[in-house]
């Protein structure tokens, strides 16, 4: 509101787009590492992947803060200030989620992760790829919102599937797993994976609201 | 602030009130289903209730998003934009909480839920009823805030009681339950129930802040 | 933005500083009680400490609400309205975190808390002390931000150490603890302690963003 009021009189500066794109690429890279990490089961390998993902999480954190700091000092942005803020924060939340997954795998050190866990990690990666592509639409979706809308729908569908995978898996886990400590480990890791697919869809929801507001 | 500045010069449009009322009615209906679901213990019944509650959660989600989207495109609202946003989001959070409770009951499938769990679900329902009635006050509380203030106090009292029920129950659970997996199931379901009474009281806190701001 | 626009024409009123300072002192006092509570292991003592911490949490809650309410009715503040809001809310979140730690200890009633748990509680206290001192800088950091910047760095360092303590401890816990119910108790208490060091560092992040914006 504030910005759209003033933006009638002042030029816009699009410098936030490349920063958001860069942030989404950190997300994509860390989701790829997460998928890869679930193929390895030794404590050493798990700790190794966690370390690499944690480094990326810190990099993402720095970049997100740089975006938020620049928002605090820049008067005009391409969208409302809050929209850029929400986008950067929500992408950072997905990176944080991936880091939490990798952390739990490393410090709980469960038996090999089930196929459902692997499937969830691939879903996170697919959502991350949607987000990377969506960042390319930010400059143009006002004229042609269909491509961006398509990515949002895709993320929504993936999230619904992730819900089903999660619910089916947990139902079976509680029926079948009799080792209580193993159950705790697996339940919490798979819960974090599902929550991360949610966090990714949340980026999609913010993008959808941009379409409603600006396109 | 933005709006109150501009609203000196422009007519207000009260169309958000019926939408918020509608959202609160979805909340009340799903809280009623939750209370009912706790009286049934077979996996099939639990899954059936969860499905119906999940449908309502999606309906609530759509409505909440419609409210937020209209806020994004409407210039003037009866209150500050953020107040409507906070109200809609917080009511939606309670519906989400109820959905999480039903989901955990269905996928963990614990032994019959204890009286404390049932009590918490009834407290959620009572809070939901307060919220429905509170929505009727939105148009008039500026002149007479006492009725709305009464609902807020009632929600606050219910939440304090819910805290006590929860703490007493968990203390006993950890003393008495020796089946670790059953303990996990019950602990997490009752935790989610208590968190949902919190989420309902949060709506009350937002309403109270409206009284401070506008009445 | 809003405020900086208007603040060119109106005097500022610094009354929020003493309120924030007061809130930080409640935080410091409750963190001290938490450290003390971990030295006592009987259910009665734990419940006693929890009651005292809960009283402080309610006091903090009231004060935070008073700050937020006054923000709602005051037009001009020393900073942007949202900055005061974020500071008050985030300090209140740390007090809430301390309350959750004490609550879990009282209602789960685990075996004596390990040295790692005690270490985390001392880290929370150190962060709380940084926050108290930081409140004294709010009036002057625009001219000389170095002292405030120093407190932010210190909190950041403490949080990194807390991460390491937590991860090392949980890794060992899952390797060594064979009593599943005890494992649940300890895991969740130590998790809450670590989350509270995070919440405290979040105050540091907000302070850092103030330096970027105003100094």
mmCIF file of C-alpha atoms in Angstrom, chain A residues 40-113:
data_model
loop_
_atom_site.group_PDB
_atom_site.id
_atom_site.type_symbol
_atom_site.label_atom_id
_atom_site.label_comp_id
_atom_site.label_asym_id
_atom_site.label_seq_id
_atom_site.Cartn_x
_atom_site.Cartn_y
_atom_site.Cartn_z
ATOM 1 C CA UNK A 40 23.823 -43.141 2.691
ATOM 2 C CA UNK A 41 23.479 -44.816 6.063
ATOM 3 C CA UNK A 42 26.719 -44.654 8.004
ATOM 4 C CA UNK A 43 26.979 -42.126 10.840
ATOM 5 C CA UNK A 44 30.050 -40.598 9.188
ATOM 6 C CA UNK A 45 28.320 -40.058 5.858
ATOM 7 C CA UNK A 46 25.228 -38.657 7.548
ATOM 8 C CA UNK A 47 27.313 -36.239 9.584
ATOM 9 C CA UNK A 48 29.192 -35.252 6.431
ATOM 10 C CA UNK A 49 26.007 -34.423 4.544
ATOM 11 C CA UNK A 50 24.627 -32.530 7.525
ATOM 12 C CA UNK A 51 27.758 -30.405 7.678
ATOM 13 C CA UNK A 52 27.460 -29.484 4.007
ATOM 14 C CA UNK A 53 23.748 -28.724 4.342
ATOM 15 C CA UNK A 54 24.405 -26.661 7.470
ATOM 16 C CA UNK A 55 26.966 -24.584 5.566
ATOM 17 C CA UNK A 56 24.346 -23.909 2.908
ATOM 18 C CA UNK A 57 21.800 -23.022 5.553
ATOM 19 C CA UNK A 58 24.184 -20.400 6.931
ATOM 20 C CA UNK A 59 24.816 -19.045 3.463
ATOM 21 C CA UNK A 60 21.052 -18.844 2.875
ATOM 22 C CA UNK A 61 20.586 -17.166 6.233
ATOM 23 C CA UNK A 62 23.140 -14.509 5.378
ATOM 24 C CA UNK A 63 21.598 -13.849 1.990
ATOM 25 C CA UNK A 64 18.067 -13.679 3.426
ATOM 26 C CA UNK A 65 19.294 -11.205 6.026
ATOM 27 C CA UNK A 66 20.983 -9.136 3.376
ATOM 28 C CA UNK A 67 17.671 -8.974 1.500
ATOM 29 C CA UNK A 68 15.760 -8.010 4.645
ATOM 30 C CA UNK A 69 18.387 -5.419 5.594
ATOM 31 C CA UNK A 70 18.287 -3.823 2.144
ATOM 32 C CA UNK A 71 14.493 -3.715 2.385
ATOM 33 C CA UNK A 72 14.913 -1.795 5.612
ATOM 34 C CA UNK A 73 17.035 0.880 3.971
ATOM 35 C CA UNK A 74 15.568 1.004 0.446
ATOM 36 C CA UNK A 75 12.572 3.169 -0.064
ATOM 37 C CA UNK A 76 11.130 1.718 -3.244
ATOM 38 C CA UNK A 77 10.938 -1.915 -4.268
ATOM 39 C CA UNK A 78 9.242 -3.594 -7.222
ATOM 40 C CA UNK A 79 6.460 -4.890 -4.962
ATOM 41 C CA UNK A 80 5.243 -3.934 -1.551
ATOM 42 C CA UNK A 81 8.045 -4.224 0.903
ATOM 43 C CA UNK A 82 6.210 -6.929 2.837
ATOM 44 C CA UNK A 83 5.886 -9.130 -0.236
ATOM 45 C CA UNK A 84 9.628 -9.272 -0.790
ATOM 46 C CA UNK A 85 10.063 -9.804 2.930
ATOM 47 C CA UNK A 86 7.593 -12.715 2.946
ATOM 48 C CA UNK A 87 9.147 -14.316 -0.121
ATOM 49 C CA UNK A 88 12.706 -14.156 1.219
ATOM 50 C CA UNK A 89 11.680 -15.354 4.685
ATOM 51 C CA UNK A 90 9.591 -18.213 3.378
ATOM 52 C CA UNK A 91 12.328 -19.480 1.053
ATOM 53 C CA UNK A 92 14.749 -19.265 3.967
ATOM 54 C CA UNK A 93 12.277 -21.302 6.059
ATOM 55 C CA UNK A 94 12.434 -24.149 3.534
ATOM 56 C CA UNK A 95 16.241 -24.134 3.691
ATOM 57 C CA UNK A 96 15.968 -24.209 7.502
ATOM 58 C CA UNK A 97 13.581 -27.157 7.240
ATOM 59 C CA UNK A 98 16.030 -29.097 5.072
ATOM 60 C CA UNK A 99 18.760 -28.352 7.598
ATOM 61 C CA UNK A 100 16.554 -29.654 10.436
ATOM 62 C CA UNK A 101 15.904 -32.874 8.514
ATOM 63 C CA UNK A 102 19.613 -33.444 7.923
ATOM 64 C CA UNK A 103 20.396 -32.568 11.542
ATOM 65 C CA UNK A 104 17.899 -35.079 12.921
ATOM 66 C CA UNK A 105 19.199 -37.806 10.618
ATOM 67 C CA UNK A 106 22.771 -37.113 11.753
ATOM 68 C CA UNK A 107 22.137 -36.869 15.492
ATOM 69 C CA UNK A 108 19.389 -39.521 15.835
ATOM 70 C CA UNK A 109 21.184 -41.868 13.459
ATOM 71 C CA UNK A 110 18.228 -44.200 12.720
ATOM 72 C CA UNK A 111 18.220 -47.428 10.707
ATOM 73 C CA UNK A 112 18.252 -46.867 6.931
ATOM 74 C CA UNK A 113 15.498 -44.393 6.018
#
